[in-house]
Amino acid sequence: TAVVQFNHRTLAYASVFGALGLSAYGASLPLWSGAAVAVRLLPLAVGAQMCLGIATLLLYVPIELGVAHQAGGVLVLTSLVAVLHALRLPAAGVLALPAEAAAAVAGGAPAA
């Protein structure tokens, strides 16, 4: 079980550093408010998960903390998906207006 704990801790360290790095990158971008909130919440979710994991080990894995740690994993995954969704680039052509709408916006006559 020592190897399993080592692997788990290594993944935890990578998650913390990755979340901090992704959050720092996201904070440097001009984001809409929903994306900014998602970027700020990711390190909090990962930090809470880390604290739950440490407490779970120190208290010899009580069921309640073990379940909370599992739920924390779902929260971290959900937070990461929200951040990646908020930071994604739109697909090509998504923001393009149809010809009629472009003409109306430009003040011209609609295309026939």
PDB file of N, CA and C in Angstrom:
ATOM      1  N   THR A   1       0.810  -1.208   0.000  1.00  0.00           N
ATOM      2  CA  THR A   1       0.000   0.000   0.000  1.00  0.00           C
ATOM      3  C   THR A   1       0.850   1.268   0.000  1.00  0.00           C
ATOM      4  N   ALA A   2       2.128   1.127   0.311  1.00  0.00           N
ATOM      5  CA  ALA A   2       3.001   2.302   0.296  1.00  0.00           C
ATOM      6  C   ALA A   2       3.122   2.864  -1.119  1.00  0.00           C
ATOM      7  N   VAL A   3       3.177   1.974  -2.103  1.00  0.00           N
ATOM      8  CA  VAL A   3       3.282   2.431  -3.494  1.00  0.00           C
ATOM      9  C   VAL A   3       1.992   3.137  -3.915  1.00  0.00           C
ATOM     10  N   VAL A   4       0.863   2.623  -3.477  1.00  0.00           N
ATOM     11  CA  VAL A   4      -0.418   3.252  -3.812  1.00  0.00           C
ATOM     12  C   VAL A   4      -0.484   4.649  -3.199  1.00  0.00           C
ATOM     13  N   GLN A   5      -0.061   4.776  -1.941  1.00  0.00           N
ATOM     14  CA  GLN A   5      -0.067   6.097  -1.300  1.00  0.00           C
ATOM     15  C   GLN A   5       0.905   7.046  -1.987  1.00  0.00           C
ATOM     16  N   PHE A   6       2.069   6.535  -2.397  1.00  0.00           N
ATOM     17  CA  PHE A   6       3.032   7.369  -3.117  1.00  0.00           C
ATOM     18  C   PHE A   6       2.431   7.871  -4.428  1.00  0.00           C
ATOM     19  N   ASN A   7       1.796   6.979  -5.170  1.00  0.00           N
ATOM     20  CA  ASN A   7       1.164   7.373  -6.440  1.00  0.00           C
ATOM     21  C   ASN A   7       0.046   8.393  -6.208  1.00  0.00           C
ATOM     22  N   HIS A   8      -0.729   8.165  -5.159  1.00  0.00           N
ATOM     23  CA  HIS A   8      -1.837   9.064  -4.842  1.00  0.00           C
ATOM     24  C   HIS A   8      -1.304  10.452  -4.482  1.00  0.00           C
ATOM     25  N   ARG A   9      -0.256  10.495  -3.672  1.00  0.00           N
ATOM     26  CA  ARG A   9       0.333  11.787  -3.288  1.00  0.00           C
ATOM     27  C   ARG A   9       0.968  12.486  -4.481  1.00  0.00           C
ATOM     28  N   THR A  10       1.619  11.721  -5.343  1.00  0.00           N
ATOM     29  CA  THR A  10       2.222  12.318  -6.536  1.00  0.00           C
ATOM     30  C   THR A  10       1.142  12.937  -7.422  1.00  0.00           C
ATOM     31  N   LEU A  11       0.038  12.234  -7.600  1.00  0.00           N
ATOM     32  CA  LEU A  11      -1.083  12.785  -8.366  1.00  0.00           C
ATOM     33  C   LEU A  11      -1.638  14.032  -7.681  1.00  0.00           C
ATOM     34  N   ALA A  12      -1.691  14.015  -6.350  1.00  0.00           N
ATOM     35  CA  ALA A  12      -2.194  15.179  -5.612  1.00  0.00           C
ATOM     36  C   ALA A  12      -1.287  16.390  -5.819  1.00  0.00           C
ATOM     37  N   TYR A  13       0.029  16.185  -5.727  1.00  0.00           N
ATOM     38  CA  TYR A  13       0.958  17.297  -5.954  1.00  0.00           C
ATOM     39  C   TYR A  13       0.805  17.838  -7.373  1.00  0.00           C
ATOM     40  N   ALA A  14       0.725  16.951  -8.339  1.00  0.00           N
ATOM     41  CA  ALA A  14       0.559  17.380  -9.731  1.00  0.00           C
ATOM     42  C   ALA A  14      -0.760  18.134  -9.909  1.00  0.00           C
ATOM     43  N   SER A  15      -1.807  17.684  -9.233  1.00  0.00           N
ATOM     44  CA  SER A  15      -3.107  18.357  -9.328  1.00  0.00           C
ATOM     45  C   SER A  15      -3.047  19.759  -8.740  1.00  0.00           C
ATOM     46  N   VAL A  16      -2.390  19.894  -7.592  1.00  0.00           N
ATOM     47  CA  VAL A  16      -2.283  21.209  -6.952  1.00  0.00           C
ATOM     48  C   VAL A  16      -1.499  22.168  -7.843  1.00  0.00           C
ATOM     49  N   PHE A  17      -0.335  21.731  -8.314  1.00  0.00           N
ATOM     50  CA  PHE A  17       0.481  22.609  -9.154  1.00  0.00           C
ATOM     51  C   PHE A  17      -0.209  22.900 -10.492  1.00  0.00           C
ATOM     52  N   GLY A  18      -0.859  21.902 -11.060  1.00  0.00           N
ATOM     53  CA  GLY A  18      -1.586  22.115 -12.312  1.00  0.00           C
ATOM     54  C   GLY A  18      -2.741  23.082 -12.138  1.00  0.00           C
ATOM     55  N   ALA A  19      -3.485  22.946 -11.038  1.00  0.00           N
ATOM     56  CA  ALA A  19      -4.611  23.851 -10.787  1.00  0.00           C
ATOM     57  C   ALA A  19      -4.124  25.275 -10.567  1.00  0.00           C
ATOM     58  N   LEU A  20      -3.026  25.425  -9.827  1.00  0.00           N
ATOM     59  CA  LEU A  20      -2.482  26.765  -9.606  1.00  0.00           C
ATOM     60  C   LEU A  20      -1.983  27.375 -10.914  1.00  0.00           C
ATOM     61  N   GLY A  21      -1.316  26.563 -11.728  1.00  0.00           N
ATOM     62  CA  GLY A  21      -0.826  27.063 -13.012  1.00  0.00           C
ATOM     63  C   GLY A  21      -1.953  27.444 -13.954  1.00  0.00           C
ATOM     64  N   LEU A  22      -2.967  26.589 -14.039  1.00  0.00           N
ATOM     65  CA  LEU A  22      -4.106  26.879 -14.909  1.00  0.00           C
ATOM     66  C   LEU A  22      -4.864  28.106 -14.416  1.00  0.00           C
ATOM     67  N   SER A  23      -4.967  28.240 -13.101  1.00  0.00           N
ATOM     68  CA  SER A  23      -5.640  29.402 -12.533  1.00  0.00           C
ATOM     69  C   SER A  23      -4.848  30.681 -12.804  1.00  0.00           C
ATOM     70  N   ALA A  24      -3.529  30.618 -12.678  1.00  0.00           N
ATOM     71  CA  ALA A  24      -2.695  31.790 -12.963  1.00  0.00           C
ATOM     72  C   ALA A  24      -2.797  32.172 -14.436  1.00  0.00           C
ATOM     73  N   TYR A  25      -2.792  31.171 -15.312  1.00  0.00           N
ATOM     74  CA  TYR A  25      -2.938  31.442 -16.747  1.00  0.00           C
ATOM     75  C   TYR A  25      -4.297  32.074 -17.031  1.00  0.00           C
ATOM     76  N   GLY A  26      -5.347  31.498 -16.458  1.00  0.00           N
ATOM     77  CA  GLY A  26      -6.689  32.029 -16.687  1.00  0.00           C
ATOM     78  C   GLY A  26      -6.858  33.433 -16.135  1.00  0.00           C
ATOM     79  N   ALA A  27      -6.199  33.726 -15.010  1.00  0.00           N
ATOM     80  CA  ALA A  27      -6.303  35.058 -14.413  1.00  0.00           C
ATOM     81  C   ALA A  27      -5.622  36.115 -15.273  1.00  0.00           C
ATOM     82  N   SER A  28      -4.696  35.696 -16.125  1.00  0.00           N
ATOM     83  CA  SER A  28      -3.997  36.657 -16.981  1.00  0.00           C
ATOM     84  C   SER A  28      -4.783  36.977 -18.252  1.00  0.00           C
ATOM     85  N   LEU A  29      -5.890  36.303 -18.465  1.00  0.00           N
ATOM     86  CA  LEU A  29      -6.692  36.511 -19.674  1.00  0.00           C
ATOM     87  C   LEU A  29      -7.874  37.429 -19.389  1.00  0.00           C
ATOM     88  N   PRO A  30      -8.335  38.165 -20.390  1.00  0.00           N
ATOM     89  CA  PRO A  30      -9.564  38.950 -20.208  1.00  0.00           C
ATOM     90  C   PRO A  30     -10.770  38.011 -20.305  1.00  0.00           C
ATOM     91  N   LEU A  31     -11.333  37.657 -19.175  1.00  0.00           N
ATOM     92  CA  LEU A  31     -12.393  36.650 -19.133  1.00  0.00           C
ATOM     93  C   LEU A  31     -13.733  37.281 -18.795  1.00  0.00           C
ATOM     94  N   TRP A  32     -14.797  36.675 -19.287  1.00  0.00           N
ATOM     95  CA  TRP A  32     -16.134  37.050 -18.857  1.00  0.00           C
ATOM     96  C   TRP A  32     -16.325  36.549 -17.423  1.00  0.00           C
ATOM     97  N   SER A  33     -17.297  37.072 -16.724  1.00  0.00           N
ATOM     98  CA  SER A  33     -17.412  36.842 -15.281  1.00  0.00           C
ATOM     99  C   SER A  33     -17.556  35.370 -14.916  1.00  0.00           C
ATOM    100  N   GLY A  34     -18.306  34.604 -15.692  1.00  0.00           N
ATOM    101  CA  GLY A  34     -18.466  33.181 -15.383  1.00  0.00           C
ATOM    102  C   GLY A  34     -17.160  32.422 -15.473  1.00  0.00           C
ATOM    103  N   ALA A  35     -16.355  32.744 -16.464  1.00  0.00           N
ATOM    104  CA  ALA A  35     -15.059  32.090 -16.616  1.00  0.00           C
ATOM    105  C   ALA A  35     -14.123  32.492 -15.491  1.00  0.00           C
ATOM    106  N   ALA A  36     -14.161  33.763 -15.098  1.00  0.00           N
ATOM    107  CA  ALA A  36     -13.300  34.228 -14.012  1.00  0.00           C
ATOM    108  C   ALA A  36     -13.642  33.512 -12.708  1.00  0.00           C
ATOM    109  N   VAL A  37     -14.915  33.296 -12.456  1.00  0.00           N
ATOM    110  CA  VAL A  37     -15.328  32.573 -11.247  1.00  0.00           C
ATOM    111  C   VAL A  37     -14.834  31.134 -11.300  1.00  0.00           C
ATOM    112  N   ALA A  38     -14.984  30.482 -12.433  1.00  0.00           N
ATOM    113  CA  ALA A  38     -14.536  29.094 -12.571  1.00  0.00           C
ATOM    114  C   ALA A  38     -13.034  28.980 -12.355  1.00  0.00           C
ATOM    115  N   VAL A  39     -12.285  29.939 -12.892  1.00  0.00           N
ATOM    116  CA  VAL A  39     -10.827  29.916 -12.748  1.00  0.00           C
ATOM    117  C   VAL A  39     -10.428  30.114 -11.290  1.00  0.00           C
ATOM    118  N   ARG A  40     -11.161  30.944 -10.565  1.00  0.00           N
ATOM    119  CA  ARG A  40     -10.838  31.176  -9.151  1.00  0.00           C
ATOM    120  C   ARG A  40     -11.259  30.013  -8.259  1.00  0.00           C
ATOM    121  N   LEU A  41     -12.295  29.287  -8.644  1.00  0.00           N
ATOM    122  CA  LEU A  41     -12.792  28.200  -7.797  1.00  0.00           C
ATOM    123  C   LEU A  41     -11.977  26.913  -7.915  1.00  0.00           C
ATOM    124  N   LEU A  42     -11.307  26.703  -9.034  1.00  0.00           N
ATOM    125  CA  LEU A  42     -10.547  25.463  -9.212  1.00  0.00           C
ATOM    126  C   LEU A  42      -9.490  25.263  -8.130  1.00  0.00           C
ATOM    127  N   PRO A  43      -8.627  26.245  -7.822  1.00  0.00           N
ATOM    128  CA  PRO A  43      -7.643  26.009  -6.763  1.00  0.00           C
ATOM    129  C   PRO A  43      -8.287  25.792  -5.396  1.00  0.00           C
ATOM    130  N   LEU A  44      -9.435  26.410  -5.164  1.00  0.00           N
ATOM    131  CA  LEU A  44     -10.130  26.186  -3.896  1.00  0.00           C
ATOM    132  C   LEU A  44     -10.629  24.747  -3.796  1.00  0.00           C
ATOM    133  N   ALA A  45     -11.171  24.232  -4.890  1.00  0.00           N
ATOM    134  CA  ALA A  45     -11.652  22.847  -4.898  1.00  0.00           C
ATOM    135  C   ALA A  45     -10.498  21.873  -4.692  1.00  0.00           C
ATOM    136  N   VAL A  46      -9.374  22.125  -5.361  1.00  0.00           N
ATOM    137  CA  VAL A  46      -8.216  21.238  -5.222  1.00  0.00           C
ATOM    138  C   VAL A  46      -7.637  21.345  -3.816  1.00  0.00           C
ATOM    139  N   GLY A  47      -7.584  22.553  -3.265  1.00  0.00           N
ATOM    140  CA  GLY A  47      -7.087  22.727  -1.897  1.00  0.00           C
ATOM    141  C   GLY A  47      -7.967  22.026  -0.874  1.00  0.00           C
ATOM    142  N   ALA A  48      -9.276  22.129  -1.048  1.00  0.00           N
ATOM    143  CA  ALA A  48     -10.192  21.428  -0.145  1.00  0.00           C
ATOM    144  C   ALA A  48     -10.015  19.920  -0.260  1.00  0.00           C
ATOM    145  N   GLN A  49      -9.826  19.435  -1.469  1.00  0.00           N
ATOM    146  CA  GLN A  49      -9.615  18.003  -1.685  1.00  0.00           C
ATOM    147  C   GLN A  49      -8.325  17.548  -1.010  1.00  0.00           C
ATOM    148  N   MET A  50      -7.280  18.362  -1.115  1.00  0.00           N
ATOM    149  CA  MET A  50      -6.010  18.023  -0.480  1.00  0.00           C
ATOM    150  C   MET A  50      -6.175  17.963   1.044  1.00  0.00           C
ATOM    151  N   CYS A  51      -6.870  18.942   1.612  1.00  0.00           N
ATOM    152  CA  CYS A  51      -7.093  18.951   3.060  1.00  0.00           C
ATOM    153  C   CYS A  51      -7.923  17.748   3.501  1.00  0.00           C
ATOM    154  N   LEU A  52      -8.937  17.401   2.719  1.00  0.00           N
ATOM    155  CA  LEU A  52      -9.738  16.212   3.037  1.00  0.00           C
ATOM    156  C   LEU A  52      -8.888  14.947   2.991  1.00  0.00           C
ATOM    157  N   GLY A  53      -8.009  14.850   2.011  1.00  0.00           N
ATOM    158  CA  GLY A  53      -7.148  13.680   1.903  1.00  0.00           C
ATOM    159  C   GLY A  53      -6.195  13.558   3.074  1.00  0.00           C
ATOM    160  N   ILE A  54      -5.596  14.670   3.481  1.00  0.00           N
ATOM    161  CA  ILE A  54      -4.673  14.649   4.623  1.00  0.00           C
ATOM    162  C   ILE A  54      -5.422  14.285   5.896  1.00  0.00           C
ATOM    163  N   ALA A  55      -6.587  14.905   6.106  1.00  0.00           N
ATOM    164  CA  ALA A  55      -7.377  14.597   7.298  1.00  0.00           C
ATOM    165  C   ALA A  55      -7.822  13.139   7.306  1.00  0.00           C
ATOM    166  N   THR A  56      -8.164  12.618   6.150  1.00  0.00           N
ATOM    167  CA  THR A  56      -8.585  11.217   6.059  1.00  0.00           C
ATOM    168  C   THR A  56      -7.469  10.284   6.502  1.00  0.00           C
ATOM    169  N   LEU A  57      -6.250  10.566   6.066  1.00  0.00           N
ATOM    170  CA  LEU A  57      -5.122   9.722   6.475  1.00  0.00           C
ATOM    171  C   LEU A  57      -4.787   9.887   7.948  1.00  0.00           C
ATOM    172  N   LEU A  58      -4.760  11.126   8.435  1.00  0.00           N
ATOM    173  CA  LEU A  58      -4.383  11.368   9.828  1.00  0.00           C
ATOM    174  C   LEU A  58      -5.374  10.761  10.814  1.00  0.00           C
ATOM    175  N   LEU A  59      -6.627  10.678  10.420  1.00  0.00           N
ATOM    176  CA  LEU A  59      -7.659  10.128  11.309  1.00  0.00           C
ATOM    177  C   LEU A  59      -7.955   8.659  11.022  1.00  0.00           C
ATOM    178  N   TYR A  60      -7.057   8.007  10.281  1.00  0.00           N
ATOM    179  CA  TYR A  60      -7.157   6.572   9.986  1.00  0.00           C
ATOM    180  C   TYR A  60      -8.421   6.205   9.211  1.00  0.00           C
ATOM    181  N   VAL A  61      -8.746   6.970   8.238  1.00  0.00           N
ATOM    182  CA  VAL A  61      -9.784   6.733   7.245  1.00  0.00           C
ATOM    183  C   VAL A  61     -11.168   6.467   7.849  1.00  0.00           C
ATOM    184  N   PRO A  62     -11.732   7.470   8.526  1.00  0.00           N
ATOM    185  CA  PRO A  62     -13.133   7.303   8.926  1.00  0.00           C
ATOM    186  C   PRO A  62     -14.028   7.337   7.681  1.00  0.00           C
ATOM    187  N   ILE A  63     -15.104   6.599   7.737  1.00  0.00           N
ATOM    188  CA  ILE A  63     -15.990   6.457   6.577  1.00  0.00           C
ATOM    189  C   ILE A  63     -16.468   7.822   6.070  1.00  0.00           C
ATOM    190  N   GLU A  64     -16.847   8.708   6.994  1.00  0.00           N
ATOM    191  CA  GLU A  64     -17.386  10.005   6.588  1.00  0.00           C
ATOM    192  C   GLU A  64     -16.363  10.808   5.793  1.00  0.00           C
ATOM    193  N   LEU A  65     -15.115  10.822   6.260  1.00  0.00           N
ATOM    194  CA  LEU A  65     -14.085  11.568   5.536  1.00  0.00           C
ATOM    195  C   LEU A  65     -13.719  10.885   4.223  1.00  0.00           C
ATOM    196  N   GLY A  66     -13.738   9.567   4.211  1.00  0.00           N
ATOM    197  CA  GLY A  66     -13.472   8.856   2.966  1.00  0.00           C
ATOM    198  C   GLY A  66     -14.507   9.180   1.905  1.00  0.00           C
ATOM    199  N   VAL A  67     -15.765   9.218   2.322  1.00  0.00           N
ATOM    200  CA  VAL A  67     -16.848   9.567   1.391  1.00  0.00           C
ATOM    201  C   VAL A  67     -16.721  11.027   0.958  1.00  0.00           C
ATOM    202  N   ALA A  68     -16.388  11.903   1.912  1.00  0.00           N
ATOM    203  CA  ALA A  68     -16.207  13.319   1.568  1.00  0.00           C
ATOM    204  C   ALA A  68     -15.047  13.494   0.587  1.00  0.00           C
ATOM    205  N   HIS A  69     -13.991  12.699   0.759  1.00  0.00           N
ATOM    206  CA  HIS A  69     -12.848  12.771  -0.154  1.00  0.00           C
ATOM    207  C   HIS A  69     -13.253  12.301  -1.556  1.00  0.00           C
ATOM    208  N   GLN A  70     -14.080  11.280  -1.633  1.00  0.00           N
ATOM    209  CA  GLN A  70     -14.587  10.831  -2.935  1.00  0.00           C
ATOM    210  C   GLN A  70     -15.453  11.919  -3.584  1.00  0.00           C
ATOM    211  N   ALA A  71     -16.317  12.532  -2.789  1.00  0.00           N
ATOM    212  CA  ALA A  71     -17.157  13.618  -3.319  1.00  0.00           C
ATOM    213  C   ALA A  71     -16.294  14.805  -3.737  1.00  0.00           C
ATOM    214  N   GLY A  72     -15.220  15.043  -3.004  1.00  0.00           N
ATOM    215  CA  GLY A  72     -14.294  16.111  -3.377  1.00  0.00           C
ATOM    216  C   GLY A  72     -13.658  15.854  -4.729  1.00  0.00           C
ATOM    217  N   GLY A  73     -13.386  14.592  -5.030  1.00  0.00           N
ATOM    218  CA  GLY A  73     -12.846  14.249  -6.344  1.00  0.00           C
ATOM    219  C   GLY A  73     -13.813  14.609  -7.459  1.00  0.00           C
ATOM    220  N   VAL A  74     -15.091  14.385  -7.214  1.00  0.00           N
ATOM    221  CA  VAL A  74     -16.116  14.762  -8.203  1.00  0.00           C
ATOM    222  C   VAL A  74     -16.159  16.283  -8.351  1.00  0.00           C
ATOM    223  N   LEU A  75     -16.034  16.989  -7.230  1.00  0.00           N
ATOM    224  CA  LEU A  75     -16.029  18.453  -7.272  1.00  0.00           C
ATOM    225  C   LEU A  75     -14.828  18.986  -8.053  1.00  0.00           C
ATOM    226  N   VAL A  76     -13.659  18.390  -7.838  1.00  0.00           N
ATOM    227  CA  VAL A  76     -12.459  18.815  -8.571  1.00  0.00           C
ATOM    228  C   VAL A  76     -12.639  18.552 -10.067  1.00  0.00           C
ATOM    229  N   LEU A  77     -13.134  17.382 -10.418  1.00  0.00           N
ATOM    230  CA  LEU A  77     -13.355  17.067 -11.831  1.00  0.00           C
ATOM    231  C   LEU A  77     -14.354  18.033 -12.460  1.00  0.00           C
ATOM    232  N   THR A  78     -15.442  18.306 -11.759  1.00  0.00           N
ATOM    233  CA  THR A  78     -16.454  19.233 -12.265  1.00  0.00           C
ATOM    234  C   THR A  78     -15.878  20.636 -12.428  1.00  0.00           C
ATOM    235  N   SER A  79     -15.085  21.070 -11.455  1.00  0.00           N
ATOM    236  CA  SER A  79     -14.460  22.392 -11.535  1.00  0.00           C
ATOM    237  C   SER A  79     -13.503  22.477 -12.712  1.00  0.00           C
ATOM    238  N   LEU A  80     -12.739  21.423 -12.929  1.00  0.00           N
ATOM    239  CA  LEU A  80     -11.788  21.421 -14.040  1.00  0.00           C
ATOM    240  C   LEU A  80     -12.515  21.459 -15.383  1.00  0.00           C
ATOM    241  N   VAL A  81     -13.585  20.703 -15.508  1.00  0.00           N
ATOM    242  CA  VAL A  81     -14.365  20.726 -16.753  1.00  0.00           C
ATOM    243  C   VAL A  81     -14.946  22.125 -16.979  1.00  0.00           C
ATOM    244  N   ALA A  82     -15.422  22.775 -15.913  1.00  0.00           N
ATOM    245  CA  ALA A  82     -15.967  24.131 -16.043  1.00  0.00           C
ATOM    246  C   ALA A  82     -14.890  25.113 -16.493  1.00  0.00           C
ATOM    247  N   VAL A  83     -13.681  24.996 -15.940  1.00  0.00           N
ATOM    248  CA  VAL A  83     -12.589  25.894 -16.332  1.00  0.00           C
ATOM    249  C   VAL A  83     -12.204  25.655 -17.782  1.00  0.00           C
ATOM    250  N   LEU A  84     -12.028  24.408 -18.156  1.00  0.00           N
ATOM    251  CA  LEU A  84     -11.639  24.113 -19.536  1.00  0.00           C
ATOM    252  C   LEU A  84     -12.715  24.552 -20.525  1.00  0.00           C
ATOM    253  N   HIS A  85     -13.976  24.404 -20.141  1.00  0.00           N
ATOM    254  CA  HIS A  85     -15.070  24.868 -20.996  1.00  0.00           C
ATOM    255  C   HIS A  85     -15.032  26.396 -21.122  1.00  0.00           C
ATOM    256  N   ALA A  86     -14.758  27.078 -20.012  1.00  0.00           N
ATOM    257  CA  ALA A  86     -14.737  28.541 -20.026  1.00  0.00           C
ATOM    258  C   ALA A  86     -13.554  29.087 -20.814  1.00  0.00           C
ATOM    259  N   LEU A  87     -12.432  28.361 -20.822  1.00  0.00           N
ATOM    260  CA  LEU A  87     -11.223  28.850 -21.487  1.00  0.00           C
ATOM    261  C   LEU A  87     -11.084  28.373 -22.929  1.00  0.00           C
ATOM    262  N   ARG A  88     -12.013  27.556 -23.412  1.00  0.00           N
ATOM    263  CA  ARG A  88     -11.866  26.997 -24.754  1.00  0.00           C
ATOM    264  C   ARG A  88     -12.017  28.083 -25.810  1.00  0.00           C
ATOM    265  N   LEU A  89     -11.432  27.830 -26.941  1.00  0.00           N
ATOM    266  CA  LEU A  89     -11.592  28.719 -28.086  1.00  0.00           C
ATOM    267  C   LEU A  89     -12.838  28.300 -28.853  1.00  0.00           C
ATOM    268  N   PRO A  90     -13.605  29.256 -29.356  1.00  0.00           N
ATOM    269  CA  PRO A  90     -14.787  28.870 -30.135  1.00  0.00           C
ATOM    270  C   PRO A  90     -14.371  28.211 -31.445  1.00  0.00           C
ATOM    271  N   ALA A  91     -15.211  27.339 -31.925  1.00  0.00           N
ATOM    272  CA  ALA A  91     -14.944  26.672 -33.198  1.00  0.00           C
ATOM    273  C   ALA A  91     -14.997  27.698 -34.325  1.00  0.00           C
ATOM    274  N   ALA A  92     -14.277  27.428 -35.387  1.00  0.00           N
ATOM    275  CA  ALA A  92     -14.246  28.345 -36.527  1.00  0.00           C
ATOM    276  C   ALA A  92     -15.649  28.509 -37.092  1.00  0.00           C
ATOM    277  N   GLY A  93     -16.059  29.727 -37.323  1.00  0.00           N
ATOM    278  CA  GLY A  93     -17.353  29.994 -37.922  1.00  0.00           C
ATOM    279  C   GLY A  93     -18.493  30.123 -36.937  1.00  0.00           C
ATOM    280  N   VAL A  94     -18.255  29.855 -35.661  1.00  0.00           N
ATOM    281  CA  VAL A  94     -19.340  29.937 -34.687  1.00  0.00           C
ATOM    282  C   VAL A  94     -19.809  31.371 -34.533  1.00  0.00           C
ATOM    283  N   LEU A  95     -18.875  32.305 -34.585  1.00  0.00           N
ATOM    284  CA  LEU A  95     -19.233  33.701 -34.386  1.00  0.00           C
ATOM    285  C   LEU A  95     -19.591  34.420 -35.684  1.00  0.00           C
ATOM    286  N   ALA A  96     -19.530  33.745 -36.808  1.00  0.00           N
ATOM    287  CA  ALA A  96     -19.848  34.376 -38.089  1.00  0.00           C
ATOM    288  C   ALA A  96     -21.358  34.561 -38.214  1.00  0.00           C
ATOM    289  N   LEU A  97     -21.746  35.706 -38.706  1.00  0.00           N
ATOM    290  CA  LEU A  97     -23.161  35.989 -38.909  1.00  0.00           C
ATOM    291  C   LEU A  97     -23.589  35.549 -40.299  1.00  0.00           C
ATOM    292  N   PRO A  98     -24.816  35.087 -40.442  1.00  0.00           N
ATOM    293  CA  PRO A  98     -25.327  34.824 -41.790  1.00  0.00           C
ATOM    294  C   PRO A  98     -25.340  36.126 -42.590  1.00  0.00           C
ATOM    295  N   ALA A  99     -25.374  36.024 -43.910  1.00  0.00           N
ATOM    296  CA  ALA A  99     -25.300  37.199 -44.786  1.00  0.00           C
ATOM    297  C   ALA A  99     -26.417  38.194 -44.493  1.00  0.00           C
ATOM    298  N   GLU A 100     -27.642  37.713 -44.240  1.00  0.00           N
ATOM    299  CA  GLU A 100     -28.764  38.610 -43.974  1.00  0.00           C
ATOM    300  C   GLU A 100     -28.545  39.383 -42.681  1.00  0.00           C
ATOM    301  N   ALA A 101     -28.083  38.698 -41.659  1.00  0.00           N
ATOM    302  CA  ALA A 101     -27.863  39.358 -40.377  1.00  0.00           C
ATOM    303  C   ALA A 101     -26.705  40.340 -40.475  1.00  0.00           C
ATOM    304  N   ALA A 102     -25.668  39.984 -41.210  1.00  0.00           N
ATOM    305  CA  ALA A 102     -24.527  40.880 -41.370  1.00  0.00           C
ATOM    306  C   ALA A 102     -24.945  42.149 -42.098  1.00  0.00           C
ATOM    307  N   ALA A 103     -25.781  42.014 -43.122  1.00  0.00           N
ATOM    308  CA  ALA A 103     -26.246  43.183 -43.863  1.00  0.00           C
ATOM    309  C   ALA A 103     -27.124  44.062 -42.987  1.00  0.00           C
ATOM    310  N   ALA A 104     -27.978  43.458 -42.171  1.00  0.00           N
ATOM    311  CA  ALA A 104     -28.852  44.228 -41.297  1.00  0.00           C
ATOM    312  C   ALA A 104     -28.043  44.972 -40.244  1.00  0.00           C
ATOM    313  N   VAL A 105     -27.027  44.326 -39.706  1.00  0.00           N
ATOM    314  CA  VAL A 105     -26.177  44.968 -38.705  1.00  0.00           C
ATOM    315  C   VAL A 105     -25.412  46.121 -39.333  1.00  0.00           C
ATOM    316  N   ALA A 106     -24.956  45.933 -40.576  1.00  0.00           N
ATOM    317  CA  ALA A 106     -24.191  46.969 -41.268  1.00  0.00           C
ATOM    318  C   ALA A 106     -25.084  48.094 -41.774  1.00  0.00           C
ATOM    319  N   GLY A 107     -26.382  47.945 -41.687  1.00  0.00           N
ATOM    320  CA  GLY A 107     -27.303  48.992 -42.117  1.00  0.00           C
ATOM    321  C   GLY A 107     -27.704  48.888 -43.573  1.00  0.00           C
ATOM    322  N   GLY A 108     -27.301  47.840 -44.229  1.00  0.00           N
ATOM    323  CA  GLY A 108     -27.641  47.663 -45.637  1.00  0.00           C
ATOM    324  C   GLY A 108     -28.955  46.929 -45.790  1.00  0.00           C
ATOM    325  N   ALA A 109     -29.356  46.789 -47.016  1.00  0.00           N
ATOM    326  CA  ALA A 109     -30.584  46.054 -47.323  1.00  0.00           C
ATOM    327  C   ALA A 109     -30.313  44.567 -47.198  1.00  0.00           C
ATOM    328  N   PRO A 110     -31.281  43.810 -46.742  1.00  0.00           N
ATOM    329  CA  PRO A 110     -31.084  42.361 -46.652  1.00  0.00           C
ATOM    330  C   PRO A 110     -30.849  41.759 -48.026  1.00  0.00           C
ATOM    331  N   ALA A 111     -30.054  40.725 -48.031  1.00  0.00           N
ATOM    332  CA  ALA A 111     -29.737  40.053 -49.298  1.00  0.00           C
ATOM    333  C   ALA A 111     -30.977  39.360 -49.832  1.00  0.00           C
ATOM    334  N   ALA A 112     -31.146  39.369 -51.149  1.00  0.00           N
ATOM    335  CA  ALA A 112     -32.329  38.763 -51.759  1.00  0.00           C
ATOM    336  C   ALA A 112     -32.114  37.304 -52.027  1.00  0.00           C
TER     337      ALA A 112
END
